[in-house]
XYZ file of N, CA and C in Angstrom:
720
model
N 0.849 -1.199 0.000
C 0.000 0.000 0.000
C 0.876 1.238 0.000
N 0.732 2.064 -1.009
C 1.522 3.270 -1.076
C 1.086 4.278 -0.023
N 2.043 4.973 0.548
C 1.711 5.933 1.594
C 1.415 7.315 1.022
N 1.362 7.414 -0.334
C 0.988 8.689 -0.919
C -0.506 8.951 -0.745
N -1.279 7.900 -0.452
C -2.716 8.055 -0.274
C -3.062 8.021 1.210
N -3.935 8.933 1.603
C -4.369 8.943 2.998
C -5.222 7.711 3.275
N -5.076 7.187 4.471
C -5.908 6.060 4.870
C -7.229 6.571 5.443
N -8.210 5.682 5.529
C -9.510 6.071 6.061
C -9.405 6.532 7.520
N -8.614 5.888 8.389
C -8.450 6.440 9.741
C -7.939 7.877 9.734
N -6.973 8.166 8.871
C -6.446 9.528 8.793
C -7.523 10.510 8.321
N -8.290 10.096 7.332
C -9.337 10.981 6.811
C -10.429 11.216 7.845
N -10.797 10.162 8.568
C -11.813 10.317 9.607
C -11.338 11.295 10.679
N -10.081 11.203 11.047
C -9.529 12.097 12.065
C -9.492 13.538 11.561
N -9.122 13.733 10.316
C -9.094 15.087 9.753
C -10.503 15.684 9.698
N -11.503 14.851 9.423
C -12.881 15.335 9.430
C -13.294 15.806 10.824
N -12.784 15.120 11.846
C -13.190 15.415 13.224
C -12.495 16.635 13.792
N -11.388 17.067 13.209
C -10.645 18.215 13.732
C -11.311 19.520 13.301
N -11.588 20.380 14.265
C -12.131 21.689 13.953
C -10.998 22.553 13.390
N -11.143 23.064 12.166
C -10.035 23.806 11.549
C -9.701 25.112 12.248
N -10.633 25.636 13.031
C -10.407 26.922 13.703
C -9.835 26.752 15.102
N -10.452 25.879 15.887
C -10.063 25.746 17.290
C -9.037 24.640 17.531
N -8.936 23.665 16.627
C -8.038 22.545 16.844
C -8.582 21.491 17.775
N -9.841 21.624 18.193
C -10.446 20.609 19.045
C -10.915 19.428 18.205
N -11.109 18.306 18.873
C -11.548 17.090 18.200
C -12.992 16.806 18.564
N -13.848 16.713 17.579
C -15.254 16.417 17.827
C -15.421 14.951 18.201
N -16.349 14.687 19.137
C -16.703 13.326 19.535
C -15.466 12.466 19.841
N -14.587 12.909 20.731
C -13.304 12.205 20.920
C -13.428 10.761 21.370
N -14.389 10.451 22.238
C -14.483 9.072 22.734
C -15.002 8.133 21.663
N -16.079 8.514 20.982
C -16.587 7.663 19.925
C -15.637 7.641 18.734
N -14.878 8.709 18.550
C -13.892 8.747 17.467
C -12.849 7.653 17.640
N -12.453 7.371 18.881
C -11.476 6.310 19.121
C -11.999 4.967 18.618
N -13.283 4.699 18.847
C -13.891 3.475 18.312
C -13.907 3.516 16.791
N -14.233 4.690 16.249
C -14.285 4.825 14.804
C -12.941 4.596 14.141
N -11.868 5.029 14.799
C -10.532 4.810 14.227
C -10.198 3.329 14.171
N -10.566 2.582 15.222
C -10.349 1.133 15.205
C -11.156 0.491 14.090
N -12.399 0.965 13.908
C -13.217 0.445 12.824
C -12.682 0.827 11.458
N -12.171 2.051 11.344
C -11.627 2.515 10.069
C -10.419 1.678 9.652
N -9.648 1.203 10.626
C -8.536 0.314 10.298
C -9.038 -0.965 9.636
N -10.154 -1.493 10.138
C -10.718 -2.702 9.535
C -11.130 -2.446 8.091
N -11.769 -1.311 7.847
C -12.193 -0.996 6.483
C -10.985 -0.862 5.564
N -9.953 -0.176 6.052
C -8.751 0.010 5.226
C -8.093 -1.336 4.909
N -8.026 -2.206 5.892
C -7.449 -3.531 5.658
C -8.302 -4.344 4.691
N -9.611 -4.176 4.755
C -10.491 -4.877 3.819
C -10.280 -4.364 2.401
N -10.177 -3.050 2.238
C -9.940 -2.485 0.914
C -8.590 -2.922 0.350
N -7.637 -3.200 1.237
C -6.322 -3.680 0.812
C -6.304 -5.183 0.561
N -7.445 -5.844 0.763
C -7.530 -7.274 0.499
C -6.940 -8.152 1.580
N -6.698 -7.586 2.783
C -6.077 -8.371 3.861
C -7.103 -9.078 4.734
N -8.287 -8.503 4.882
C -9.330 -9.124 5.693
C -10.634 -9.078 4.911
N -11.622 -9.840 5.383
C -12.932 -9.860 4.730
C -13.993 -10.171 5.776
N -15.222 -9.679 5.573
C -16.290 -9.991 6.525
C -16.713 -11.447 6.421
N -17.030 -12.032 7.559
C -17.537 -13.401 7.640
C -18.736 -13.354 8.575
N -19.904 -13.016 8.031
C -21.053 -12.741 8.878
C -20.801 -11.452 9.640
N -20.899 -11.526 10.974
C -20.582 -10.344 11.781
C -19.157 -10.410 12.312
N -18.360 -11.272 11.712
C -16.968 -11.446 12.121
C -16.018 -10.968 11.032
N -14.753 -10.843 11.418
C -13.703 -10.394 10.516
C -12.673 -11.513 10.397
N -12.368 -11.902 9.165
C -11.404 -12.981 8.932
C -10.209 -12.445 8.154
N -9.025 -12.885 8.531
C -7.815 -12.544 7.787
C -7.734 -13.465 6.576
N -7.637 -12.881 5.390
C -7.554 -13.679 4.164
C -6.189 -13.566 3.507
N -5.400 -12.569 3.889
C -4.043 -12.413 3.370
C -3.207 -11.713 4.430
N -2.332 -12.449 5.129
C -1.582 -11.843 6.236
C -0.378 -11.002 5.805
N -0.146 -10.878 4.507
C 1.009 -10.108 4.041
C 0.899 -8.656 4.472
N 1.970 -8.065 5.032
C 1.929 -6.668 5.497
C 1.568 -5.698 4.378
N 0.970 -4.584 4.784
C 0.577 -3.551 3.829
C 1.676 -2.522 3.607
N 2.608 -2.433 4.558
C 3.619 -1.385 4.505
C 3.292 -0.206 5.393
N 2.092 -0.189 5.956
C 1.694 0.833 6.913
C 1.859 0.243 8.315
N 2.783 0.758 9.131
C 3.070 0.131 10.431
C 1.853 0.010 11.342
N 1.014 1.037 11.378
C -0.142 0.997 12.279
C -1.160 -0.027 11.814
N -1.429 -0.069 10.517
C -2.343 -1.072 9.976
C -1.773 -2.477 10.127
N -0.471 -2.609 9.912
C 0.142 -3.931 10.008
C 0.122 -4.459 11.439
N 0.217 -3.566 12.403
C 0.090 -3.984 13.804
C -1.298 -4.553 14.058
N -2.332 -3.881 13.537
C -3.694 -4.374 13.681
C -3.873 -5.697 12.955
N -3.313 -5.798 11.767
C -3.421 -7.033 10.990
C -2.770 -8.207 11.722
N -1.623 -7.965 12.333
C -0.942 -9.028 13.067
C -1.746 -9.463 14.284
N -2.362 -8.519 14.975
C -3.206 -8.880 16.110
C -4.387 -9.736 15.670
N -4.984 -9.380 14.541
C -6.086 -10.181 14.004
C -5.600 -11.573 13.614
N -4.435 -11.649 12.999
C -3.889 -12.951 12.586
C -3.641 -13.847 13.780
N -3.165 -13.255 14.869
C -2.856 -14.054 16.060
C -4.100 -14.637 16.709
N -5.250 -14.054 16.432
C -6.482 -14.608 16.997
C -6.716 -16.027 16.500
N -6.274 -16.318 15.297
C -6.385 -17.670 14.766
C -7.731 -18.009 14.163
N -8.758 -17.277 14.476
C -10.090 -17.512 13.933
C -10.784 -16.166 13.794
N -11.805 -16.088 12.958
C -12.500 -14.801 12.774
C -12.991 -14.226 14.096
N -12.865 -12.929 14.228
C -13.245 -12.238 15.459
C -14.454 -11.352 15.172
N -15.373 -11.281 16.123
C -16.528 -10.408 15.955
C -16.079 -8.948 15.898
N -16.670 -8.215 14.981
C -16.283 -6.820 14.790
C -16.474 -6.005 16.063
N -17.570 -6.272 16.797
C -17.810 -5.499 18.021
C -16.745 -5.782 19.076
N -16.260 -7.011 19.129
C -15.228 -7.336 20.108
C -13.899 -6.677 19.740
N -13.606 -6.618 18.447
C -12.369 -5.972 18.018
C -12.428 -4.473 18.292
N -13.504 -3.837 17.871
C -13.632 -2.391 18.023
C -13.728 -1.998 19.494
N -14.382 -2.846 20.299
C -14.538 -2.541 21.716
C -13.330 -2.870 22.564
N -12.299 -3.464 21.975
C -11.097 -3.803 22.726
C -10.258 -2.569 23.027
N -9.274 -2.707 23.899
C -8.433 -1.556 24.262
C -7.601 -1.084 23.077
N -7.666 0.194 22.791
C -6.887 0.800 21.713
C -6.201 2.052 22.248
N -5.512 1.911 23.359
C -4.889 3.057 24.011
C -3.879 3.718 23.077
N -4.023 5.020 22.929
C -3.056 5.777 22.155
C -3.269 5.754 20.655
N -4.345 5.112 20.169
C -4.533 5.013 18.723
C -4.748 6.386 18.095
N -5.568 7.223 18.729
C -5.813 8.564 18.184
C -4.523 9.374 18.165
N -3.753 9.277 19.263
C -2.504 10.024 19.321
C -1.511 9.525 18.277
N -1.506 8.219 18.019
C -0.628 7.671 16.990
C -0.911 8.310 15.637
N -2.202 8.422 15.313
C -2.553 9.014 14.020
C -2.315 10.521 14.008
N -2.563 11.197 15.120
C -2.279 12.627 15.177
C -0.782 12.892 14.989
N 0.040 12.077 15.633
C 1.497 12.246 15.504
C 1.941 11.986 14.072
N 1.326 10.995 13.435
C 1.669 10.713 12.038
C 1.283 11.894 11.141
N 0.078 12.431 11.336
C -0.345 13.572 10.535
C 0.552 14.784 10.772
N 1.043 14.920 12.008
C 1.966 16.021 12.297
C 3.284 15.824 11.559
N 3.803 14.602 11.561
C 5.055 14.326 10.839
C 4.900 14.581 9.341
N 3.710 14.326 8.828
C 3.452 14.533 7.406
C 3.182 15.995 7.065
N 3.122 16.847 8.090
C 2.885 18.257 7.853
C 1.434 18.612 7.604
N 0.519 17.711 7.963
C -0.902 17.966 7.723
C -1.574 18.647 8.905
N -0.995 18.508 10.106
C -1.479 19.220 11.283
C -0.264 19.702 12.072
N -0.486 20.654 12.954
C 0.588 21.043 13.873
C 0.020 21.131 15.276
N 0.860 20.776 16.239
C 0.436 20.732 17.635
C 0.547 22.111 18.267
N -0.461 22.455 19.072
C -0.472 23.720 19.800
C -0.643 23.399 21.281
N 0.387 23.677 22.076
C 0.337 23.382 23.505
C -0.495 24.427 24.228
N -1.165 23.997 25.278
C -1.966 24.914 26.076
C -2.216 24.339 27.452
N -3.140 24.960 28.180
C -3.498 24.497 29.515
C -5.005 24.582 29.701
N -5.524 23.657 30.495
C -6.920 23.707 30.889
C -6.999 24.230 32.317
N -7.827 25.232 32.515
C -7.980 25.856 33.836
C -6.652 26.364 34.372
N -5.718 26.663 33.475
C -4.432 27.192 33.883
C -3.518 26.179 34.542
N -3.914 24.886 34.539
C -3.125 23.871 35.241
C -2.828 22.673 34.346
N -3.864 22.022 33.841
C -3.677 20.783 33.094
C -3.120 21.051 31.703
N -1.995 20.408 31.351
C -1.446 20.610 30.004
C -2.340 19.955 28.956
N -2.539 20.649 27.870
C -3.344 20.128 26.774
C -2.604 20.339 25.463
N -3.029 19.589 24.455
C -2.478 19.764 23.117
C -3.625 19.755 22.121
N -3.691 20.799 21.325
C -4.659 20.862 20.240
C -3.908 20.665 18.926
N -4.610 20.147 17.939
C -3.988 19.905 16.637
C -4.790 20.640 15.566
N -4.137 21.571 14.923
C -4.801 22.352 13.887
C -4.276 21.943 12.514
N -5.198 21.877 11.568
C -4.835 21.463 10.221
C -3.954 22.515 9.563
N -2.891 22.072 8.939
C -2.030 22.961 8.155
C -2.215 22.708 6.664
N -2.527 21.459 6.318
C -2.799 21.117 4.913
C -4.306 21.225 4.700
N -4.786 22.463 4.609
C -6.231 22.670 4.510
C -6.793 22.167 3.186
N -5.954 22.083 2.158
C -6.423 21.589 0.862
C -6.870 20.130 0.983
N -6.111 19.335 1.719
C -6.481 17.939 1.904
C -7.779 17.817 2.683
N -7.923 18.615 3.726
C -9.154 18.584 4.510
C -10.354 18.987 3.664
N -10.170 19.997 2.825
C -11.265 20.424 1.947
C -11.622 19.340 0.934
N -10.620 18.628 0.439
C -10.873 17.574 -0.544
C -11.681 16.445 0.061
N -11.356 16.072 1.292
C -12.099 15.019 1.976
C -13.549 15.441 2.161
N -13.740 16.650 2.655
C -15.093 17.166 2.869
C -15.840 17.285 1.548
N -15.162 17.681 0.496
C -15.794 17.840 -0.800
C -16.335 16.517 -1.324
N -15.605 15.428 -1.080
C -16.088 14.112 -1.527
C -17.387 13.747 -0.837
N -17.461 13.999 0.478
C -18.705 13.720 1.196
C -19.831 14.620 0.693
N -19.535 15.917 0.548
C -20.553 16.856 0.090
C -21.090 16.462 -1.279
N -20.186 16.036 -2.164
C -20.597 15.665 -3.508
C -21.515 14.444 -3.496
N -21.148 13.451 -2.692
C -21.974 12.245 -2.604
C -23.354 12.567 -2.036
N -23.388 13.475 -1.061
C -24.658 13.869 -0.452
C -25.503 14.697 -1.421
N -24.855 15.595 -2.127
C -25.578 16.547 -2.980
C -26.085 15.895 -4.268
N -25.257 15.060 -4.898
C -25.601 14.527 -6.215
C -26.422 13.246 -6.152
N -26.272 12.486 -5.079
C -26.965 11.219 -5.009
C -26.311 10.123 -5.837
N -25.195 10.442 -6.496
C -24.463 9.444 -7.275
C -23.742 8.504 -6.312
N -23.845 7.180 -6.509
C -23.169 6.246 -5.602
C -21.681 6.563 -5.488
N -21.188 6.776 -4.286
C -19.775 7.130 -4.117
C -18.885 5.906 -4.253
N -17.592 6.147 -4.369
C -16.629 5.055 -4.373
C -16.606 4.413 -2.985
N -16.101 3.168 -2.877
C -16.142 2.457 -1.591
C -15.467 3.203 -0.444
N -14.375 3.903 -0.727
C -13.676 4.614 0.338
C -14.545 5.749 0.892
N -15.173 6.499 0.007
C -16.018 7.596 0.462
C -17.251 7.078 1.179
N -17.832 5.981 0.664
C -19.003 5.404 1.319
C -18.663 4.925 2.719
N -17.522 4.265 2.868
C -17.107 3.780 4.185
C -16.812 4.940 5.122
N -16.179 5.981 4.613
C -15.887 7.159 5.430
C -17.182 7.807 5.912
N -18.178 7.883 5.027
C -19.471 8.454 5.402
C -20.135 7.622 6.494
N -20.107 6.297 6.348
C -20.719 5.421 7.344
C -20.056 5.594 8.706
N -18.735 5.698 8.725
C -18.016 5.867 9.985
C -18.258 7.254 10.578
N -18.299 8.275 9.725
C -18.574 9.627 10.212
C -19.933 9.674 10.893
N -20.912 9.021 10.300
C -22.234 8.959 10.930
C -22.180 8.179 12.234
N -21.497 7.037 12.220
C -21.484 6.155 13.388
C -20.872 6.820 14.610
N -19.857 7.644 14.414
C -19.202 8.280 15.565
C -19.837 9.617 15.937
N -20.867 10.017 15.189
C -21.594 11.229 15.547
C -21.053 12.509 14.956
N -20.332 12.420 13.828
C -19.780 13.633 13.229
C -20.788 14.384 12.367
N -21.969 13.805 12.161
C -22.951 14.461 11.306
C -23.267 15.871 11.759
N -23.500 16.060 13.071
C -23.841 17.387 13.580
C -22.637 18.327 13.588
N -21.442 17.757 13.565
C -20.226 18.570 13.473
C -20.032 19.050 12.035
N -20.315 18.190 11.070
C -20.106 18.530 9.667
C -21.271 19.323 9.080
N -22.484 18.985 9.510
C -23.691 19.608 8.957
C -24.593 20.031 10.118
N -24.248 21.111 10.785
C -24.952 21.499 12.018
C -26.310 22.144 11.765
N -27.104 22.176 12.837
C -28.353 22.923 12.842
C -29.460 22.302 12.022
N -30.605 22.985 12.015
C -31.747 22.514 11.244
C -31.458 22.480 9.753
N -30.631 23.425 9.294
C -30.330 23.475 7.865
C -29.493 22.274 7.414
N -28.833 21.639 8.358
C -28.023 20.475 8.001
C -28.741 19.149 8.176
N -30.009 19.186 8.551
C -30.726 17.948 8.867
C -30.802 17.011 7.666
N -31.138 17.534 6.501
C -31.257 16.662 5.327
C -29.900 16.094 4.926
N -28.847 16.883 5.087
C -27.506 16.378 4.764
C -27.101 15.270 5.725
N -27.452 15.420 7.005
C -27.146 14.369 7.973
C -27.883 13.077 7.621
N -29.109 13.214 7.181
C -29.888 12.042 6.795
C -29.266 11.352 5.589
N -28.838 12.131 4.602
C -28.223 11.530 3.418
C -26.851 10.946 3.744
N -26.136 11.561 4.692
C -24.862 10.994 5.141
C -25.085 9.595 5.705
N -26.106 9.462 6.523
C -26.452 8.167 7.088
C -26.782 7.160 5.992
N -27.514 7.587 4.984
C -27.976 6.671 3.952
C -26.866 6.181 3.039
N -25.713 6.848 3.043
C -24.601 6.412 2.189
C -24.046 5.062 2.620
N -24.448 4.583 3.789
C -23.973 3.290 4.274
C -24.278 2.165 3.305
N -25.354 2.290 2.544
C -25.788 1.184 1.689
C -24.795 0.878 0.581
N -23.848 1.783 0.345
C -22.944 1.619 -0.780
C -21.660 0.864 -0.432
N -21.478 0.480 0.835
C -20.275 -0.273 1.198
C -20.593 -1.247 2.318
N -20.715 -2.552 2.012
C -21.082 -3.535 3.040
C -20.108 -3.584 4.214
N -18.805 -3.506 3.942
C -17.830 -3.560 5.026
C -17.945 -2.328 5.909
N -18.093 -1.161 5.275
C -18.279 0.050 6.053
C -19.530 -0.013 6.904
N -20.588 -0.626 6.347
C -21.823 -0.779 7.104
C -21.659 -1.698 8.292
N -20.980 -2.823 8.090
C -20.732 -3.758 9.185
C -19.965 -3.079 10.309
N -18.922 -2.353 9.950
C -18.087 -1.704 10.951
C -18.846 -0.569 11.644
N -19.602 0.209 10.875
C -20.350 1.309 11.469
C -21.372 0.796 12.473
N -22.088 -0.276 12.133
C -23.026 -0.865 13.079
C -22.303 -1.347 14.336
N -21.119 -1.943 14.143
C -20.362 -2.436 15.292
C -19.928 -1.289 16.193
N -19.513 -0.168 15.609
C -19.115 0.994 16.400
C -20.276 1.458 17.270
N -21.473 1.550 16.691
C -22.622 2.006 17.463
C -23.060 0.962 18.492
N -22.912 -0.320 18.159
C -23.234 -1.362 19.135
C -22.342 -1.256 20.363
N -21.048 -1.017 20.139
C -20.122 -0.892 21.260
C -20.517 0.297 22.130
N -20.865 1.406 21.504
C -21.256 2.588 22.269
C -22.503 2.351 23.108
N -23.367 1.471 22.619
C -24.614 1.198 23.318
C -24.550 -0.072 24.159
N -23.356 -0.643 24.293
C -23.181 -1.798 25.156
C -23.717 -3.090 24.596
N -24.053 -3.128 23.319
C -24.641 -4.335 22.727
C -23.556 -5.212 22.127
N -22.678 -5.737 22.988
C -21.571 -6.557 22.494
C -21.668 -7.994 22.948
N -22.625 -8.325 23.776
C -22.701 -9.688 24.312
C -23.336 -10.653 23.332
N -24.352 -10.193 22.572
C -25.074 -11.055 21.668
C -24.775 -10.664 20.223
N -24.732 -11.655 19.302
C -24.528 -11.319 17.898
C -25.671 -10.460 17.382
N -25.346 -9.589 16.430
C -26.374 -8.769 15.814
C -27.324 -9.639 15.027
N -28.596 -9.266 15.011
C -29.516 -9.893 14.092
C -29.180 -9.445 12.681
N -29.464 -10.317 11.712
C -29.209 -9.949 10.337
C -30.039 -8.729 9.977
N -29.432 -7.780 9.299
C -30.108 -6.561 8.920
C -29.993 -6.380 7.425
N -31.070 -6.029 6.795
C -31.071 -5.899 5.343
C -30.068 -4.846 4.931
N -29.369 -5.143 3.819
C -28.397 -4.188 3.317
C -29.107 -2.901 2.950
N -28.505 -1.808 3.361
C -29.065 -0.513 3.022
C -30.029 0.019 4.049
N -30.337 -0.783 5.107
C -31.230 -0.265 6.143
C -30.569 0.916 6.816
N -31.291 1.987 7.076
C -30.659 3.195 7.616
C -30.155 2.987 9.026
N -29.050 3.602 9.306
C -28.495 3.601 10.650
C -29.223 4.641 11.480
N -29.502 4.317 12.726
C -30.082 5.282 13.630
C -28.985 5.853 14.511
N -28.835 7.153 14.544
C -27.760 7.741 15.355
C -28.004 7.481 16.823
N -27.067 6.734 17.462
C -27.212 6.381 18.861
C -25.926 6.671 19.608
N -25.284 7.766 19.270
C -23.987 8.077 19.849
C -24.177 8.677 21.220
N -23.483 8.140 22.194
C -23.573 8.658 23.544
C -23.003 10.071 23.602
N -23.573 10.905 24.440
C -23.063 12.267 24.590
C -21.713 12.231 25.275
N -20.845 13.144 24.858
C -19.492 13.220 25.419
C -19.448 14.322 26.453
N -18.507 14.220 27.354
C -18.364 15.267 28.356
C -17.854 16.546 27.707
N -18.198 17.655 28.305
C -17.773 18.942 27.754
C -16.261 19.049 27.703
N -15.614 18.518 28.712
C -14.152 18.659 28.738
C -13.515 17.863 27.618
N -13.991 16.607 27.367
C -13.412 15.814 26.308
C -13.684 16.430 24.947
N -14.813 17.116 24.797
C -15.140 17.742 23.529
C -14.258 18.954 23.267
N -13.786 19.594 24.335
C -13.051 20.836 24.166
C -11.578 20.658 23.893
N -10.976 19.612 24.455
C -9.529 19.514 24.342
C -9.109 18.095 24.106
N -7.891 17.964 23.606
C -7.205 16.672 23.528
C -6.037 16.748 24.482
N -6.068 15.963 25.557
C -5.027 16.095 26.569
C -3.752 15.435 26.124
N -2.669 16.004 26.574
C -1.361 15.457 26.222
C -1.066 14.170 26.929
N -1.934 13.771 27.847
C -1.677 12.535 28.590
C -1.863 11.302 27.761
N -2.485 11.419 26.569
C -2.687 10.238 25.713
C -1.361 9.671 25.294
């Protein structure tokens, strides 16, 4: 996998970053979304494939992306297909920071140190490569506006953006209601993205003990994202 192309986890993170304040929208659910986005990226690379509500490794060969390859190796070590909700709900400490640090090294964001309440150290990340951020947003806007079936990467990104609750961040207020609805409906264009998006929302709602009932392809996702604390919404702490 060439590193000239942004991965879906990177794109999801760039969508979540506020270009003005450097804060990260929906930080807790975003962490789940990043784990899910890794699965989608590995599927697009032909390394894994859905097996019902489980994920199976079909080609263990590394992709060349260290973070994705770490995830692929963990999946391979399981020895048998793993349920998507169990994978996404597992500990992923530092995953968001790993991607933020990578984007900083690539010159796409820069870190801004600060303090919360004058005591707690914080770090915000502001986009420096605004052209890339605009391009990502433009793909979503185009798919929403035209109704033309998007490519699998854009469809999966839309499904994950909806699942982690970025709809109100990207398309706020009453005027954005129809766009949020169409963002949700883009799930029908990518089965893997749909599987992962449902798993992300299941984890948020604690529905990880029982397998999901079969759901018709294209059925709309219902936004069930838990509310985040004000402090987590405002800052990204350097303690990650």
